[in-house]
Tab-separated table of C-alpha atoms and ligand atoms in Angstrom:
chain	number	residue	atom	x	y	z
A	78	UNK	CA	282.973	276.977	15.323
A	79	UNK	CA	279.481	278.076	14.565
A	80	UNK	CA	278.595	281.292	17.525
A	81	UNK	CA	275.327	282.794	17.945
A	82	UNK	CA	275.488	286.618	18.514
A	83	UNK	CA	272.209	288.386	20.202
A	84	UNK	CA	271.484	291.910	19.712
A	85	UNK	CA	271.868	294.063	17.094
A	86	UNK	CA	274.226	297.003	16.810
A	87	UNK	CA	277.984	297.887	16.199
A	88	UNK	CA	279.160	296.035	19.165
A	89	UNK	CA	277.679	292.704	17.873
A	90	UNK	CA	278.550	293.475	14.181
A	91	UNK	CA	282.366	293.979	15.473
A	92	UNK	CA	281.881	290.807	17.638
A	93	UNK	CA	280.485	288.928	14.117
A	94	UNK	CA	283.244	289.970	11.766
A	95	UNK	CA	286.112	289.058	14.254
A	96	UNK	CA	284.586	285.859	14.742
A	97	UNK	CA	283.892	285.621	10.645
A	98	UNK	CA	287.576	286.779	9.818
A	99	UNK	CA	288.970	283.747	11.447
A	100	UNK	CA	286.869	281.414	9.284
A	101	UNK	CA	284.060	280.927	12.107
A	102	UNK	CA	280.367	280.723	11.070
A	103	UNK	CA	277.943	283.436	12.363
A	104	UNK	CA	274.283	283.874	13.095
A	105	UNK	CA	272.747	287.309	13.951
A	106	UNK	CA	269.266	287.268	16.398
A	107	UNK	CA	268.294	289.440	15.166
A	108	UNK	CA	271.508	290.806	13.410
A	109	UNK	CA	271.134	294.187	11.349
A	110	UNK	CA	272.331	294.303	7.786
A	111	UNK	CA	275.751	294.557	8.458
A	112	UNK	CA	275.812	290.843	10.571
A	113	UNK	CA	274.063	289.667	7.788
A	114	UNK	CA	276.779	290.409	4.639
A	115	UNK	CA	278.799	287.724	6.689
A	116	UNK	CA	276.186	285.264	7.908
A	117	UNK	CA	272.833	283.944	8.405
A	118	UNK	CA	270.553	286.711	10.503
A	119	UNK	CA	266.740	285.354	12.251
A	120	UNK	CA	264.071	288.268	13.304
A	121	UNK	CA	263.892	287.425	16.623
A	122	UNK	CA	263.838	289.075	20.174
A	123	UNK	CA	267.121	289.276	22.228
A	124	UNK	CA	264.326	288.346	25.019
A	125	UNK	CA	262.681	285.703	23.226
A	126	UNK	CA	264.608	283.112	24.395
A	127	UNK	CA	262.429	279.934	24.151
A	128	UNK	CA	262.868	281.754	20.589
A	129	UNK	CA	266.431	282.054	20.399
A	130	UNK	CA	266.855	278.323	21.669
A	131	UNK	CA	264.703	277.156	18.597
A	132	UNK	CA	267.480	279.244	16.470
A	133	UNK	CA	270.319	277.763	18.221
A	134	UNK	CA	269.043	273.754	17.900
A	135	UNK	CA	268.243	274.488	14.643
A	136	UNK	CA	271.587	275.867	13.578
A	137	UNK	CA	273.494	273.732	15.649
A	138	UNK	CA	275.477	276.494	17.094
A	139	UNK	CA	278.398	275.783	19.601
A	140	UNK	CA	278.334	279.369	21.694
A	141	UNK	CA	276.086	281.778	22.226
A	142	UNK	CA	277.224	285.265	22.873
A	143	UNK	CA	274.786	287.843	24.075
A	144	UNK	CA	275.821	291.304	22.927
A	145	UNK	CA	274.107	293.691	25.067
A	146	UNK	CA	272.839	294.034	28.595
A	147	UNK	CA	269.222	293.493	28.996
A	148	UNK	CA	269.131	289.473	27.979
A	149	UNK	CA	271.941	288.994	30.499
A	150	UNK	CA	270.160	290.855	33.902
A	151	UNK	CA	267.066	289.127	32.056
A	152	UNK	CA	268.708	285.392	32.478
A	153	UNK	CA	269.573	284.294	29.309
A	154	UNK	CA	272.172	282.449	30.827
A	155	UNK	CA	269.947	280.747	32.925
A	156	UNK	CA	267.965	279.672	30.752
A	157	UNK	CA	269.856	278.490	28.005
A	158	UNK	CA	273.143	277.782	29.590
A	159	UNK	CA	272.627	273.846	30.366
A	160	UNK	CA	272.151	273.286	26.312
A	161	UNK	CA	274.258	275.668	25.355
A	162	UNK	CA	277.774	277.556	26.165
A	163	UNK	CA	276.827	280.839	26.860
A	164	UNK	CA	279.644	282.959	26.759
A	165	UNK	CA	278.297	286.247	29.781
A	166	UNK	CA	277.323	285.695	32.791
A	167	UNK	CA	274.596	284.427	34.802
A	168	UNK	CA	271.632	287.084	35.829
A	169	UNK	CA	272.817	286.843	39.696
A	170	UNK	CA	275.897	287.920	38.107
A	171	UNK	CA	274.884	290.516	35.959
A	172	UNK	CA	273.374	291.923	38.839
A	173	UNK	CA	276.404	293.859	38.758
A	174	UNK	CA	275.565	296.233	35.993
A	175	UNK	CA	271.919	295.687	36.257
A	176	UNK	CA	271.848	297.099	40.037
A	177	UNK	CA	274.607	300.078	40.614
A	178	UNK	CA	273.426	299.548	44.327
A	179	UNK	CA	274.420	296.091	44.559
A	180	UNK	CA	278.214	296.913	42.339
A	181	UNK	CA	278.818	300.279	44.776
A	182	UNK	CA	278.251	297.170	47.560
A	183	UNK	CA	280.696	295.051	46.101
A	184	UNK	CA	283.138	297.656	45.394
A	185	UNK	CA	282.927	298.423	49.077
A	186	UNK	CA	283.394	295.110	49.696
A	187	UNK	CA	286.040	293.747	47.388
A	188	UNK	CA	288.822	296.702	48.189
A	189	UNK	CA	287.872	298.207	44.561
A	190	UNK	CA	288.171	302.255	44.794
A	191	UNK	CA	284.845	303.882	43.822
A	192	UNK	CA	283.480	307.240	44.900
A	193	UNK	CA	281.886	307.757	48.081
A	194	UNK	CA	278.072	307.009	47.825
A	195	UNK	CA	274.695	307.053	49.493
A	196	UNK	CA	271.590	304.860	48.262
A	197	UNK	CA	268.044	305.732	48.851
A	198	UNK	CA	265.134	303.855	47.973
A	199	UNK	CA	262.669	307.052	49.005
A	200	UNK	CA	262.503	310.027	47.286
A	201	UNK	CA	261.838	312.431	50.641
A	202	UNK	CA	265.218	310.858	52.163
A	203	UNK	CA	267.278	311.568	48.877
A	204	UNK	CA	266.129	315.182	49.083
A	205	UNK	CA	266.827	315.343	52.321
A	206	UNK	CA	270.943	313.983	51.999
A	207	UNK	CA	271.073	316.712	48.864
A	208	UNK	CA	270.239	319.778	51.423
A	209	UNK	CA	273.028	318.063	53.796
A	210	UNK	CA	275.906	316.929	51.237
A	211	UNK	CA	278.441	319.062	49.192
A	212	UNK	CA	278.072	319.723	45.309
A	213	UNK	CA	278.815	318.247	42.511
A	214	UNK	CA	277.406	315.075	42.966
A	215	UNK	CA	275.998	312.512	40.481
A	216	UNK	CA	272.570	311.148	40.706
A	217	UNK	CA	271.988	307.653	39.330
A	218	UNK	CA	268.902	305.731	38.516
A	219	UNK	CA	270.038	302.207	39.599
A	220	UNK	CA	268.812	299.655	37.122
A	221	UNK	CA	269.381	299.481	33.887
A	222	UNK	CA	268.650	302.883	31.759
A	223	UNK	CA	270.244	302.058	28.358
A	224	UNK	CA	273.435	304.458	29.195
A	225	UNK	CA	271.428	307.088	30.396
A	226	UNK	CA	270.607	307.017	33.801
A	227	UNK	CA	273.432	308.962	35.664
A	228	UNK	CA	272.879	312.540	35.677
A	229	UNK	CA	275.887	314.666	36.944
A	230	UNK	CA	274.526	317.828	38.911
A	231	UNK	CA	276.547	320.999	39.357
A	232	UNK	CA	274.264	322.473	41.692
A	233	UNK	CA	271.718	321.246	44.863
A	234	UNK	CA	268.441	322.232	42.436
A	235	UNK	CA	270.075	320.468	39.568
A	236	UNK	CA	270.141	317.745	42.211
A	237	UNK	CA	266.959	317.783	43.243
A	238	UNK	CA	265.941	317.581	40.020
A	239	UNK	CA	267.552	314.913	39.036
A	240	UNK	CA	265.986	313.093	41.880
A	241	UNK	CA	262.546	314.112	40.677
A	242	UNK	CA	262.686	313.275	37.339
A	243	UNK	CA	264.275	309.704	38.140
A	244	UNK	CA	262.347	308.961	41.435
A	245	UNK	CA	259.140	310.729	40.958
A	246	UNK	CA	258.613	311.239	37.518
A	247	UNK	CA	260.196	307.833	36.659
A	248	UNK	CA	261.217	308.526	33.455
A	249	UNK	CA	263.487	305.651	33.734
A	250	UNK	CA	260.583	303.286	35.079
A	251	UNK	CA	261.803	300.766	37.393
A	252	UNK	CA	265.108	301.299	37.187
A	253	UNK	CA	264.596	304.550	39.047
A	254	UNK	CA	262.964	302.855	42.190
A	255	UNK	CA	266.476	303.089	43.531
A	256	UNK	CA	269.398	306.215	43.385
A	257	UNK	CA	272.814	305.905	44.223
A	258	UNK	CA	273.761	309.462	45.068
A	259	UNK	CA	277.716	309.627	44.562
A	260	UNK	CA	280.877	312.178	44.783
A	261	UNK	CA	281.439	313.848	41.353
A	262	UNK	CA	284.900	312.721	40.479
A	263	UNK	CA	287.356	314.881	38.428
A	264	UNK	CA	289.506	313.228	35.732
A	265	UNK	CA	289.489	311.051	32.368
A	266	UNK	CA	287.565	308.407	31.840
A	267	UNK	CA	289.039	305.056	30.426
A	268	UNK	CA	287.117	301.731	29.792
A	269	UNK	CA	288.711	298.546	30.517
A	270	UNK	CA	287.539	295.451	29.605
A	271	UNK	CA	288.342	291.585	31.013
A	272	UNK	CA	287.892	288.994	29.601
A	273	UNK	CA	287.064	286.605	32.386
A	274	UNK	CA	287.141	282.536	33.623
A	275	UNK	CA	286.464	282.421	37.032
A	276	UNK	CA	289.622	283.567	39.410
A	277	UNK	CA	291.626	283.948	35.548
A	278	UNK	CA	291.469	286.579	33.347
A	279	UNK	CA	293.252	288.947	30.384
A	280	UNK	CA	292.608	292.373	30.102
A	281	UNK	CA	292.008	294.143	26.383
A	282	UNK	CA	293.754	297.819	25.855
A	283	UNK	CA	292.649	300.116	27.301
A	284	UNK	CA	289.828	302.200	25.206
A	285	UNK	CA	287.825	305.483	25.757
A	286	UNK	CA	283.778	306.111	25.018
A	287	UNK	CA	282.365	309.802	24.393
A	288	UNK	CA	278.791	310.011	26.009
A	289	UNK	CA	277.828	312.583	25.394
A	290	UNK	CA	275.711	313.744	21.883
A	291	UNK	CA	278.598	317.041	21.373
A	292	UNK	CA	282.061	317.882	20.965
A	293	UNK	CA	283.762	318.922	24.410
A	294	UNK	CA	281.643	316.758	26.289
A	295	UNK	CA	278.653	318.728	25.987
A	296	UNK	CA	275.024	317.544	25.893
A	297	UNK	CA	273.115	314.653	27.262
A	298	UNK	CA	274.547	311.402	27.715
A	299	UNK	CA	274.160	308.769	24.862
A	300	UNK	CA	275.178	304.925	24.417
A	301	UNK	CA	278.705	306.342	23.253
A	302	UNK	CA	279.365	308.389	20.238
A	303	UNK	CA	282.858	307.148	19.267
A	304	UNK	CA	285.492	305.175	20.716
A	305	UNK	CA	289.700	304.176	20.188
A	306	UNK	CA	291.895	302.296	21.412
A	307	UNK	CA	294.446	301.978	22.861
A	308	UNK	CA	295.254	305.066	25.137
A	309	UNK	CA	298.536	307.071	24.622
A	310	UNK	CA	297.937	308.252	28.333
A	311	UNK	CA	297.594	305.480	29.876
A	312	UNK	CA	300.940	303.885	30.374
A	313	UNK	CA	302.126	300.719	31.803
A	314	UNK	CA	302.828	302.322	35.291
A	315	UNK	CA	299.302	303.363	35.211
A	316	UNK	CA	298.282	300.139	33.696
A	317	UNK	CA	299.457	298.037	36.666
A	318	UNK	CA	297.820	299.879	38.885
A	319	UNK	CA	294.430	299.216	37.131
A	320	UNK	CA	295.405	295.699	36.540
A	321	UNK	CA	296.155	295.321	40.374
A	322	UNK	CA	293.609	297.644	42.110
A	323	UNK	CA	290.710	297.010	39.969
A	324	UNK	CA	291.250	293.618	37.770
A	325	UNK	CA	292.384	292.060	40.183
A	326	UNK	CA	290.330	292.687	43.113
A	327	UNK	CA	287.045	292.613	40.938
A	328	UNK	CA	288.013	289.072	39.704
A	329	UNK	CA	288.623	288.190	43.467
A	330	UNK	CA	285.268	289.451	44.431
A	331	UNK	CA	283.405	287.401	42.384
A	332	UNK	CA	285.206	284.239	43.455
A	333	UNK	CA	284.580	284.908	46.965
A	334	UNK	CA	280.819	285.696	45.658
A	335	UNK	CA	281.409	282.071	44.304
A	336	UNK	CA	280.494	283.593	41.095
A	337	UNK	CA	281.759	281.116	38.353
A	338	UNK	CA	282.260	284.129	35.570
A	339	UNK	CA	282.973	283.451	31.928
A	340	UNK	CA	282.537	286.103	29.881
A	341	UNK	CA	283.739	289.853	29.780
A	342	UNK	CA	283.807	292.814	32.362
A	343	UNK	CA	283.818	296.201	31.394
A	344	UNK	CA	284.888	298.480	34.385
A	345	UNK	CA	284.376	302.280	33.306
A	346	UNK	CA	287.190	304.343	35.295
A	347	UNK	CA	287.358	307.686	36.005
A	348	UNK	CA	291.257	308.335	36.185
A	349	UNK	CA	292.202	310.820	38.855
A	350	UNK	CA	294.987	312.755	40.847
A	351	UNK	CA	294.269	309.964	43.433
A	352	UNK	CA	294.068	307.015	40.849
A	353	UNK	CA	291.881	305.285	39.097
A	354	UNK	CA	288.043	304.735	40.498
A	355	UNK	CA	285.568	302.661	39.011
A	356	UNK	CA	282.193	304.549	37.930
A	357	UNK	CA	280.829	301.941	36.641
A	358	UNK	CA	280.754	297.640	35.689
A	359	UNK	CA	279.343	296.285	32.700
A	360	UNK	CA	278.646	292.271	32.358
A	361	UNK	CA	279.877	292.401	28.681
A	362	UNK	CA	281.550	294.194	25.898
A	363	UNK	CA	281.498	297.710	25.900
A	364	UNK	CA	279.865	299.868	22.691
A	365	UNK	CA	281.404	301.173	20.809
A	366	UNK	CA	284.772	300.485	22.449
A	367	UNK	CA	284.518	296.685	21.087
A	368	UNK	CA	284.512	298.032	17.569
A	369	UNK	CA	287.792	299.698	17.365
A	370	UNK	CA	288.926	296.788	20.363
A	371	UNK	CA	288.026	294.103	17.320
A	372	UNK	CA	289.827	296.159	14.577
A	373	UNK	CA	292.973	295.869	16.740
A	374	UNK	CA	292.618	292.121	18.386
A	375	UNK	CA	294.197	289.672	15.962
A	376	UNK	CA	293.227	286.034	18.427
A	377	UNK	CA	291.398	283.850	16.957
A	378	UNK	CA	287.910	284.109	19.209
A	379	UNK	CA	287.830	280.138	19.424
A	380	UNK	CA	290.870	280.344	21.259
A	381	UNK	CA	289.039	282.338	23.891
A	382	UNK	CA	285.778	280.396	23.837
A	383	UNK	CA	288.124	277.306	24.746
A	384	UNK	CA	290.176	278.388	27.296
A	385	UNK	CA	287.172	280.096	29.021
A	386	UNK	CA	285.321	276.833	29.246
A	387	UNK	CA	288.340	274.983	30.493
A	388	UNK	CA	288.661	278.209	32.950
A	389	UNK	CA	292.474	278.093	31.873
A	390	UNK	CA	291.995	282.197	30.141
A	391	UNK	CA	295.241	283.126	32.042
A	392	UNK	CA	297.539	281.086	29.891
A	393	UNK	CA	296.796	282.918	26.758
A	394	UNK	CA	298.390	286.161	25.526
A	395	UNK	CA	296.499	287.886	23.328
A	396	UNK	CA	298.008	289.184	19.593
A	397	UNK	CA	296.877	293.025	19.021
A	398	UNK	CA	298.277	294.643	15.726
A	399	UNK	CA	300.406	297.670	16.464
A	400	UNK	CA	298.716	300.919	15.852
A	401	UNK	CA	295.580	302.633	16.892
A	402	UNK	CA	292.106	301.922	15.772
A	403	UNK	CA	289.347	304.803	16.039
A	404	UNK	CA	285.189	304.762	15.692
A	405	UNK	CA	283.199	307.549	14.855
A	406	UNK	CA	279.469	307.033	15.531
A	407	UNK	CA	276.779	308.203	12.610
A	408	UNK	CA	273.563	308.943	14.467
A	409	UNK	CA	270.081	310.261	13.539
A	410	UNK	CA	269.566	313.930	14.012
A	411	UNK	CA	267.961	314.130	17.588
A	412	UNK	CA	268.997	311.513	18.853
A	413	UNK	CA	269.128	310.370	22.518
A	414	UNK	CA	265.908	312.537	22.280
A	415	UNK	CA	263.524	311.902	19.656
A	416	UNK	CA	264.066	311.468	16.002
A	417	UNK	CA	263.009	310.005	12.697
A	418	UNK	CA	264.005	306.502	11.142
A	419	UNK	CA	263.898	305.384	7.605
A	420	UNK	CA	266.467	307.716	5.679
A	421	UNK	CA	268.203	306.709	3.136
A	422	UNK	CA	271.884	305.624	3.694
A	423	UNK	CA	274.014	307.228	0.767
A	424	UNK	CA	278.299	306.367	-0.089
A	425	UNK	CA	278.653	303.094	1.966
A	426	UNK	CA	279.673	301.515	-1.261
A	427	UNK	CA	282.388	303.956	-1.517
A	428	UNK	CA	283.951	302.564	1.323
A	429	UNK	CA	285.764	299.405	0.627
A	430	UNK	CA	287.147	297.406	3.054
A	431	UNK	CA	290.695	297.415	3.346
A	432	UNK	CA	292.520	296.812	6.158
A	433	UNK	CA	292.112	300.320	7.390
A	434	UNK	CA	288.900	300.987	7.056
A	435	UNK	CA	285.485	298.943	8.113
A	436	UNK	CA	281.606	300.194	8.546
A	437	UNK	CA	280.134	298.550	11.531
A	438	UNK	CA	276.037	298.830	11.388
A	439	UNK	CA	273.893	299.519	13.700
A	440	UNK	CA	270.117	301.050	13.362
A	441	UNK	CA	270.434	300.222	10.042
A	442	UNK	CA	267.865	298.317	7.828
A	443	UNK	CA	268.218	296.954	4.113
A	444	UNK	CA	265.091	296.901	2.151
A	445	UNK	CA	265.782	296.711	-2.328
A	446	UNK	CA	269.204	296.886	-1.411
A	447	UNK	CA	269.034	299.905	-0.296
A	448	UNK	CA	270.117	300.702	3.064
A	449	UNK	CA	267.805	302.969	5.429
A	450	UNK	CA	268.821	304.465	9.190
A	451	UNK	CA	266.506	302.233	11.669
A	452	UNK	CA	267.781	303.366	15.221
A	453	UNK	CA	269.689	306.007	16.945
A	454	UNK	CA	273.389	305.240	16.558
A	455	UNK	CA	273.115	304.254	12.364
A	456	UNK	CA	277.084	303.372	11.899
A	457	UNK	CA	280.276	303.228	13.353
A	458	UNK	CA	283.017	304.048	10.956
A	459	UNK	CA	286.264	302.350	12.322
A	460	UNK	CA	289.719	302.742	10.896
A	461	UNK	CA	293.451	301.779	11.776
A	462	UNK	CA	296.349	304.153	11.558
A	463	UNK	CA	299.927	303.158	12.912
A	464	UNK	CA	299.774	306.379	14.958
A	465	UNK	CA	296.122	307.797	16.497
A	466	UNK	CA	296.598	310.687	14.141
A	467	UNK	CA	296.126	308.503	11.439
A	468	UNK	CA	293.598	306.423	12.374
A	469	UNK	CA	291.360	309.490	13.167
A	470	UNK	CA	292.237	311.277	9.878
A	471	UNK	CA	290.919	307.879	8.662
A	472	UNK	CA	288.280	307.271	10.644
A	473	UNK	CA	286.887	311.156	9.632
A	474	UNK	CA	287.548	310.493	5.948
A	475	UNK	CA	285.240	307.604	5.505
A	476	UNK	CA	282.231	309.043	7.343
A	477	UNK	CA	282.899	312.114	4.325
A	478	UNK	CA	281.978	309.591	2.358
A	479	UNK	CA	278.441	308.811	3.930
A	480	UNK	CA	275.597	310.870	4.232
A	481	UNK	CA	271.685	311.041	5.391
A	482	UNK	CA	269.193	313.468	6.087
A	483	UNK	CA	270.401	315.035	9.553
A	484	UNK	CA	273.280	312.735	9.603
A	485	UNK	CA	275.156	313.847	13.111
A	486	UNK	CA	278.546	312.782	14.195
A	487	UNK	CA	281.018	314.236	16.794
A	488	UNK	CA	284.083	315.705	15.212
A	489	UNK	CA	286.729	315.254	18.444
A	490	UNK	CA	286.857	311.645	18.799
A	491	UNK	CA	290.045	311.017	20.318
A	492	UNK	CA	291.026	314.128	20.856
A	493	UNK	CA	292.236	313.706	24.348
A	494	UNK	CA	294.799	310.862	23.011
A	495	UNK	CA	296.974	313.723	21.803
A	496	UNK	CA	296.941	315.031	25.648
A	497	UNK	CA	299.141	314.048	28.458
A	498	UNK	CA	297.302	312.336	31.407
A	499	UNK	CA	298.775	315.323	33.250
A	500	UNK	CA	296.927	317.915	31.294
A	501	UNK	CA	293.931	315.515	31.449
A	502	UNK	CA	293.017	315.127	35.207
B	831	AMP	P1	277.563	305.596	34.457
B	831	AMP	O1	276.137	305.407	34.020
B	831	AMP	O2	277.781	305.331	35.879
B	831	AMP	O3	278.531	304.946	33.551
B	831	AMP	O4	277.853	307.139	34.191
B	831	AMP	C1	277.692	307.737	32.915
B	831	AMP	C2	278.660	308.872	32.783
B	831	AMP	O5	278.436	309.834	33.826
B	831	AMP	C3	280.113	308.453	32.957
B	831	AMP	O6	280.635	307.991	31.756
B	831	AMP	C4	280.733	309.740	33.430
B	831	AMP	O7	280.969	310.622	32.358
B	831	AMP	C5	279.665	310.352	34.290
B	831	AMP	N1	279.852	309.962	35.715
B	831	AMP	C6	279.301	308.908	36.347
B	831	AMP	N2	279.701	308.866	37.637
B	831	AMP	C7	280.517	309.913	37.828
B	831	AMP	C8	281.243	310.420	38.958
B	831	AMP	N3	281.180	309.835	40.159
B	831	AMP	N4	282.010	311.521	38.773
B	831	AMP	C9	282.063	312.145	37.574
B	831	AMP	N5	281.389	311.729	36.481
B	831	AMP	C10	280.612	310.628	36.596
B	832	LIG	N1	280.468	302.213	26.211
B	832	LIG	C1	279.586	302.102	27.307
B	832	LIG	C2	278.743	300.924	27.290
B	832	LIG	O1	278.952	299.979	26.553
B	832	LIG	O2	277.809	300.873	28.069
């Protein structure tokens, strides 16, 4: 099978190499020097797609998997998905992430538990429900804000601020025209992603994301700083109840939205006293959760690809390696503020792949063979350990190994797997 992958960062590199290490060819639009050690990458826009379908004739390719979120909401689905099997959904579809408005609706509407919300598509009214309503609350820009559009507000000026800065300052553009103004929930978060054929579906471990840029959850919000998987806390008691409350009902919304989905769902939870609620859906695999997901999943992807086009997914059980797989995320100093590209990338080579250890790229860029930090997030640094303290130790080993001028990394990437969920929420 010859796939496609669009975008560029550790999610797609961990989508390319599980596709690669069951013999399947891979081409990276545009790819990043990681993609490209195991196949063919073409500079070329995730939104060009009259460009990517040139790419795909050429190549031949049987699926096309868009990696992040923007082609999706954008309709690269629609466009390409008579010639091609495009594995995500449609943009109506995507709607889902790309509008928290419309998912809070469907939430409502499809039994799923979320937190009690407001929307307002007027800055004077918003104001006005923050002088009424209790504290904390989280404001959220509702289109798409690369991660960073929810801003949780301990106080009514911090809300009011947030308000300004999304509604009248737009510093989210468009995607601020809209806030969803929502109960601050107390708990742990846990991502859980579907893999989904219309009304069938199987579910991934369960995983965890740090957003924000410092240990203890401190800091602004990034695209996720590190990731494992699966959760010690979550067990299969709790597990059911996801699967039933959330996968479940989700899956049955979109049918009766006679959605015909094929592709993944990421549903980020907040875990509670009261249960689990969902903060959050994403139309595709989550990052950096898919990279220590992929380290773990031993299916071969064709098998997926296959059953999801025959929408037969629920017949398949899928084969994860015992153990626990952890991420750590390298980023450029700054970062999700400003900060400066084109540093060089020293010790990769020290890291050779075993079967413990694998560097996922990111904002990365070869030039001499030499490799330079092009984006924000740089690296993931990914590692498998029978138990989570091993993986971790791992994990924090290899990224020893690397270095670059103001190099930043979290240190307490999966620390809460060593708590109980009972010390946790
Ligand atoms: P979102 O953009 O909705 O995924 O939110 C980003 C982050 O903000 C989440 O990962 C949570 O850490 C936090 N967050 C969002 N909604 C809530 C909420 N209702 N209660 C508490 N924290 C939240
Ligand atoms: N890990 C969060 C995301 O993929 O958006």
């Amino acid at each position: 099978m010859k796939t496609l992958i669009v975008g560029s960062g550790g999610r797609e590199h961990a989508l390319a190499y599980w596709f690669a290490k069951f013999g399947h060819e891979v081409i990276g639009v545009p790819g990043n020097p990681g993609i490209n050690d195991i196949g063919k990458v073409y500079p070329c826009s995730p939104l060009d797609f009259d460009g990517v379908r040139q790419i795909a004739e050429k190549e031949k390719v049987n699926v096309i998997l868009p990696g992040p979120e923007e082609p999706l909401v954008k309709g690269i689905k629609d466009k390409l998905g008579k010639d091609f099997f495009v594995y995500g959904p449609f943009s109506k579809e995507a709607y889902l992430e790309g509008s928290k408005a419309f998912a809070k609706e469907f939430m409502t509407d499809s039994g799923v538990p979320t937190a009690g919300y407001a929307v307002f598509d007027n800055p004077e009214k918003a104001h006005k429900h923050l002088n009424e309503r209790k504290m904390p609350c989280v404001v959220k820009a509702s289109g798409l804000a690369a991660g960073k559009g929810s801003i949780v507000c301990r106080t009514e000026n911090e809300a009011h601020d947030a308000v300004k800065k999304i509604m009248e300052q737009r510093v989210f553009g468009e995607a601020g025209d809209i806030v969803v103004i929502e109960d601050f929930l107390r708990g742990v978060e846990c991502s859980i992603i579907a893999l989904v054929a219309g009304d069938e579906y199987v579910m991934l471990l369960p995983s965890q994301d740090h957003k924000p840029i410092y240990d203890n959850d401190e800091g602004p919000n990034t695209g996720g700083m590190g990731a494992y998987a699966p959760l010690p806390f979550v067990n299969n008691e709790l597990l059911e109840k996801i699967e039933n409350e959330i996968i479940k009902r989700t899956v049955r919304g979109f049918v009766r939205k006679n959605f015909d989905f094929q592709g993944a769902v990421y549903a980020g939870l907040m875990i509670t006293k009261e249960g689990p609620f969902v903060l959050e859906y994403n139309v595709r695999f989550g990052d950096p959760e898919t990279q220590p997901l992929i380290y773990l999943l031993n299916t071969d992807p064709e098998l997926i690809i296959e059953k999801t086009k025959e929408f037969k997914l629920g017949s398949i059980e899928l084969n994860w390696k015992n153990g626990y797989a952890l991420c750590v995320v390298l980023s450029s100093g700054g970062y999700p503020g400003e900060y400066e590209k084109g540093k060089e990338i020293k010790g990769l080579e020290q890291i050779v792949d075993t079967d413990n250890i694998y560097v996922f790229h990111a904002g990365t860029r070869k030039e001499n063979n030499r490799i330079f930090t092009n984006g924000g997030r740089v690296l993931g640094v990914t590692a498998y350990g029978n138990t989570l303290k091993q993986a971790k130790s791992r994990a924090y080993e290899g990224v020893q190994k690397i270095s670059f001028e103001n190099m930043h990394y979290r240190k307490d990437i999966g620390e809460k797997g060593f708590k109980s969920l009972e010390e946790l929420i």
